[in-house]
Each structure stands twice: as C-alpha cells, then as structure tokens.
Amino acid sequence: MDGEISPDEVQTLLSDDADVTVVDIRSPAGFRRGHIPGSVNVPFQRLPNEVNRLADAERIVTVCPHGKSSVQAARLVASHEGVDATSVESMAGGLDAWEYELDEKTNGDETEGPDAPF
C-alpha cells in the first residue's frame, strides 16, 4: 500500500480523467445509497475473491465510510500478486470526508449479497 490520499486529491484525479479506479468496499446497499461517481463496488468480504477484477488498474483508491477499513483493503489489494497498479491508496477520512456529489446509480458488476457491518 502506498498510503492515504485526500478526498480533494481523489476529486482532482477524477476531474482530470486520470487512470484511477475507485473501489468502494461497502455493501451493495450502502453503495446504492450513494457513492463516488465512477467508483466500482467490491464489498470488503468479497475482495479476496474478486481482487483479480482490479488486475489491469493503473492506480487504485479504496473507499469506505470512515477511512479505516479501506486501509486494510488497500493493503490486501497491494499484496495481491496479480495486481500491477503503480499505486494503491486508501482515501483518508472515507466517505465522511467526501464533500463532493455522490452518485446513486449502480456501476460495475454489483450483485446482491449479505450486507457488511459498514
């Protein structure tokens, strides 16, 4: 893991159309309630089995509600042998610190499953 990135830096990357994959690790229900536009939903409990979905990402930012679980998620992603991203970071402060618009549409291969405790 390469550390943390601020929500402002994430917003700048997205605004600049940088090659960044934002991975929201909340439950599908939490994701549907609102997420960073363009992010993909890979719930934390499914991340070990689905990390290969991120294999081609250039830069990865993990996101959770408060910025704690996403640190663990970033470490897991960064340690995976099949991920060659140049940078894997956690968004500091999580969605609580995100001061920009949230999207309520689904994105990616979201499937229903048991809700995580966050």
PDB file of C-alpha atoms in Angstrom:
ATOM      1  CA  MET A   1       0.000   0.000   0.000  1.00  0.00           C
ATOM      2  CA  ASP A   2       1.196   3.464  -0.852  1.00  0.00           C
ATOM      3  CA  GLY A   3      -0.536   5.336   1.970  1.00  0.00           C
ATOM      4  CA  GLU A   4      -3.525   7.605   2.009  1.00  0.00           C
ATOM      5  CA  ILE A   5      -4.859  10.131  -0.444  1.00  0.00           C
ATOM      6  CA  SER A   6      -7.121  13.043   0.437  1.00  0.00           C
ATOM      7  CA  PRO A   7     -10.661  13.338  -0.908  1.00  0.00           C
ATOM      8  CA  ASP A   8      -9.602  16.559  -2.679  1.00  0.00           C
ATOM      9  CA  GLU A   9      -6.816  14.670  -4.474  1.00  0.00           C
ATOM     10  CA  VAL A  10      -9.262  11.926  -5.491  1.00  0.00           C
ATOM     11  CA  GLN A  11     -11.678  14.534  -6.845  1.00  0.00           C
ATOM     12  CA  THR A  12      -8.842  16.146  -8.823  1.00  0.00           C
ATOM     13  CA  LEU A  13      -7.858  12.784 -10.324  1.00  0.00           C
ATOM     14  CA  LEU A  14     -11.450  12.120 -11.347  1.00  0.00           C
ATOM     15  CA  SER A  15     -11.910  15.635 -12.755  1.00  0.00           C
ATOM     16  CA  ASP A  16      -8.712  15.254 -14.776  1.00  0.00           C
ATOM     17  CA  ASP A  17      -9.880  11.878 -16.131  1.00  0.00           C
ATOM     18  CA  ALA A  18      -6.793  10.240 -14.651  1.00  0.00           C
ATOM     19  CA  ASP A  19      -6.470   6.481 -14.947  1.00  0.00           C
ATOM     20  CA  VAL A  20      -7.739   5.739 -11.432  1.00  0.00           C
ATOM     21  CA  THR A  21     -10.071   3.029 -10.179  1.00  0.00           C
ATOM     22  CA  VAL A  22     -12.030   3.972  -7.066  1.00  0.00           C
ATOM     23  CA  VAL A  23     -13.102   0.833  -5.203  1.00  0.00           C
ATOM     24  CA  ASP A  24     -15.963   1.267  -2.729  1.00  0.00           C
ATOM     25  CA  ILE A  25     -15.760  -1.622  -0.254  1.00  0.00           C
ATOM     26  CA  ARG A  26     -19.162  -1.093   1.400  1.00  0.00           C
ATOM     27  CA  SER A  27     -22.123  -3.415   0.996  1.00  0.00           C
ATOM     28  CA  PRO A  28     -24.194  -3.205  -2.190  1.00  0.00           C
ATOM     29  CA  ALA A  29     -26.969  -1.492  -0.202  1.00  0.00           C
ATOM     30  CA  GLY A  30     -24.550   1.141   1.118  1.00  0.00           C
ATOM     31  CA  PHE A  31     -23.175   1.653  -2.382  1.00  0.00           C
ATOM     32  CA  ARG A  32     -26.686   2.200  -3.774  1.00  0.00           C
ATOM     33  CA  ARG A  33     -27.386   4.876  -1.142  1.00  0.00           C
ATOM     34  CA  GLY A  34     -24.585   6.999  -2.612  1.00  0.00           C
ATOM     35  CA  HIS A  35     -21.053   6.559  -3.910  1.00  0.00           C
ATOM     36  CA  ILE A  36     -18.285   8.471  -5.621  1.00  0.00           C
ATOM     37  CA  PRO A  37     -19.235   8.810  -9.298  1.00  0.00           C
ATOM     38  CA  GLY A  38     -17.467   6.217 -11.423  1.00  0.00           C
ATOM     39  CA  SER A  39     -16.491   4.024  -8.484  1.00  0.00           C
ATOM     40  CA  VAL A  40     -16.941   0.256  -8.510  1.00  0.00           C
ATOM     41  CA  ASN A  41     -18.430  -1.749  -5.675  1.00  0.00           C
ATOM     42  CA  VAL A  42     -16.392  -4.669  -4.357  1.00  0.00           C
ATOM     43  CA  PRO A  43     -17.599  -5.346  -0.801  1.00  0.00           C
ATOM     44  CA  PHE A  44     -14.768  -5.957   1.659  1.00  0.00           C
ATOM     45  CA  GLN A  45     -15.788  -9.544   2.429  1.00  0.00           C
ATOM     46  CA  ARG A  46     -15.694 -10.376  -1.300  1.00  0.00           C
ATOM     47  CA  LEU A  47     -12.459  -8.522  -2.043  1.00  0.00           C
ATOM     48  CA  PRO A  48     -10.108 -11.516  -1.606  1.00  0.00           C
ATOM     49  CA  ASN A  49     -12.087 -13.473  -4.219  1.00  0.00           C
ATOM     50  CA  GLU A  50     -12.646 -10.546  -6.595  1.00  0.00           C
ATOM     51  CA  VAL A  51      -9.315  -8.709  -6.427  1.00  0.00           C
ATOM     52  CA  ASN A  52      -8.487 -10.031  -9.903  1.00  0.00           C
ATOM     53  CA  ARG A  53     -11.100  -7.570 -11.241  1.00  0.00           C
ATOM     54  CA  LEU A  54      -8.529  -4.881 -10.406  1.00  0.00           C
ATOM     55  CA  ALA A  55      -5.567  -6.550 -12.113  1.00  0.00           C
ATOM     56  CA  ASP A  56      -5.438  -4.068 -15.020  1.00  0.00           C
ATOM     57  CA  ALA A  57      -5.963  -0.901 -12.967  1.00  0.00           C
ATOM     58  CA  GLU A  58      -3.176   1.681 -13.170  1.00  0.00           C
ATOM     59  CA  ARG A  59      -3.971   3.384  -9.866  1.00  0.00           C
ATOM     60  CA  ILE A  60      -6.385   2.143  -7.195  1.00  0.00           C
ATOM     61  CA  VAL A  61      -8.058   4.083  -4.383  1.00  0.00           C
ATOM     62  CA  THR A  62     -10.107   2.165  -1.813  1.00  0.00           C
ATOM     63  CA  VAL A  63     -13.011   3.873  -0.048  1.00  0.00           C
ATOM     64  CA  CYS A  64     -15.130   3.031   2.999  1.00  0.00           C
ATOM     65  CA  PRO A  65     -17.365   5.070   5.334  1.00  0.00           C
ATOM     66  CA  HIS A  66     -14.684   6.406   7.689  1.00  0.00           C
ATOM     67  CA  GLY A  67     -11.309   5.568   6.123  1.00  0.00           C
ATOM     68  CA  LYS A  68     -10.385   2.697   8.449  1.00  0.00           C
ATOM     69  CA  SER A  69     -11.442  -0.477   6.610  1.00  0.00           C
ATOM     70  CA  SER A  70     -10.220   0.951   3.318  1.00  0.00           C
ATOM     71  CA  VAL A  71      -6.654   0.948   4.694  1.00  0.00           C
ATOM     72  CA  GLN A  72      -6.928  -2.814   5.218  1.00  0.00           C
ATOM     73  CA  ALA A  73      -8.496  -3.194   1.782  1.00  0.00           C
ATOM     74  CA  ALA A  74      -5.668  -1.233   0.142  1.00  0.00           C
ATOM     75  CA  ARG A  75      -3.104  -3.442   1.873  1.00  0.00           C
ATOM     76  CA  LEU A  76      -4.899  -6.562   0.670  1.00  0.00           C
ATOM     77  CA  VAL A  77      -5.096  -5.282  -2.921  1.00  0.00           C
ATOM     78  CA  ALA A  78      -1.464  -4.134  -2.940  1.00  0.00           C
ATOM     79  CA  SER A  79      -0.263  -7.503  -1.647  1.00  0.00           C
ATOM     80  CA  HIS A  80      -2.098  -9.472  -4.317  1.00  0.00           C
ATOM     81  CA  GLU A  81       0.303 -10.957  -6.833  1.00  0.00           C
ATOM     82  CA  GLY A  82      -1.974 -10.296  -9.817  1.00  0.00           C
ATOM     83  CA  VAL A  83      -2.337  -6.547  -9.243  1.00  0.00           C
ATOM     84  CA  ASP A  84       0.278  -4.434 -11.018  1.00  0.00           C
ATOM     85  CA  ALA A  85      -1.062  -0.976 -10.159  1.00  0.00           C
ATOM     86  CA  THR A  86       1.580   1.706  -9.802  1.00  0.00           C
ATOM     87  CA  SER A  87      -0.230   2.993  -6.708  1.00  0.00           C
ATOM     88  CA  VAL A  88      -2.746   1.550  -4.231  1.00  0.00           C
ATOM     89  CA  GLU A  89      -4.070   4.063  -1.715  1.00  0.00           C
ATOM     90  CA  SER A  90      -6.843   4.476   0.822  1.00  0.00           C
ATOM     91  CA  MET A  91      -8.948   7.639   0.809  1.00  0.00           C
ATOM     92  CA  ALA A  92      -8.330   9.426   4.110  1.00  0.00           C
ATOM     93  CA  GLY A  93     -11.471  10.013   6.163  1.00  0.00           C
ATOM     94  CA  GLY A  94     -13.621   7.829   3.930  1.00  0.00           C
ATOM     95  CA  LEU A  95     -16.929   8.991   2.553  1.00  0.00           C
ATOM     96  CA  ASP A  96     -17.454  11.054   5.715  1.00  0.00           C
ATOM     97  CA  ALA A  97     -14.734  13.366   4.392  1.00  0.00           C
ATOM     98  CA  TRP A  98     -16.045  13.442   0.793  1.00  0.00           C
ATOM     99  CA  GLU A  99     -17.514  16.904   0.199  1.00  0.00           C
ATOM    100  CA  TYR A 100     -18.474  16.387  -3.415  1.00  0.00           C
ATOM    101  CA  GLU A 101     -21.504  14.991  -5.172  1.00  0.00           C
ATOM    102  CA  LEU A 102     -22.413  11.337  -4.731  1.00  0.00           C
ATOM    103  CA  ASP A 103     -23.978   9.156  -7.388  1.00  0.00           C
ATOM    104  CA  GLU A 104     -26.913   6.901  -6.568  1.00  0.00           C
ATOM    105  CA  LYS A 105     -26.784   4.806  -9.722  1.00  0.00           C
ATOM    106  CA  THR A 106     -25.152   1.416  -9.729  1.00  0.00           C
ATOM    107  CA  ASN A 107     -21.871   0.917 -11.548  1.00  0.00           C
ATOM    108  CA  GLY A 108     -19.928  -2.207 -12.349  1.00  0.00           C
ATOM    109  CA  ASP A 109     -20.861  -5.801 -11.588  1.00  0.00           C
ATOM    110  CA  GLU A 110     -22.725  -5.126  -8.379  1.00  0.00           C
ATOM    111  CA  THR A 111     -24.549  -8.201  -7.163  1.00  0.00           C
ATOM    112  CA  GLU A 112     -26.697  -8.670  -4.128  1.00  0.00           C
ATOM    113  CA  GLY A 113     -25.165 -10.369  -1.163  1.00  0.00           C
ATOM    114  CA  PRO A 114     -25.101 -10.142   2.598  1.00  0.00           C
ATOM    115  CA  ASP A 115     -24.573  -6.631   3.837  1.00  0.00           C
ATOM    116  CA  ALA A 116     -21.286  -5.935   5.568  1.00  0.00           C
ATOM    117  CA  PRO A 117     -21.417  -4.326   9.019  1.00  0.00           C
ATOM    118  CA  PHE A 118     -20.496  -0.981   7.465  1.00  0.00           C
TER     119      PHE A 118
END
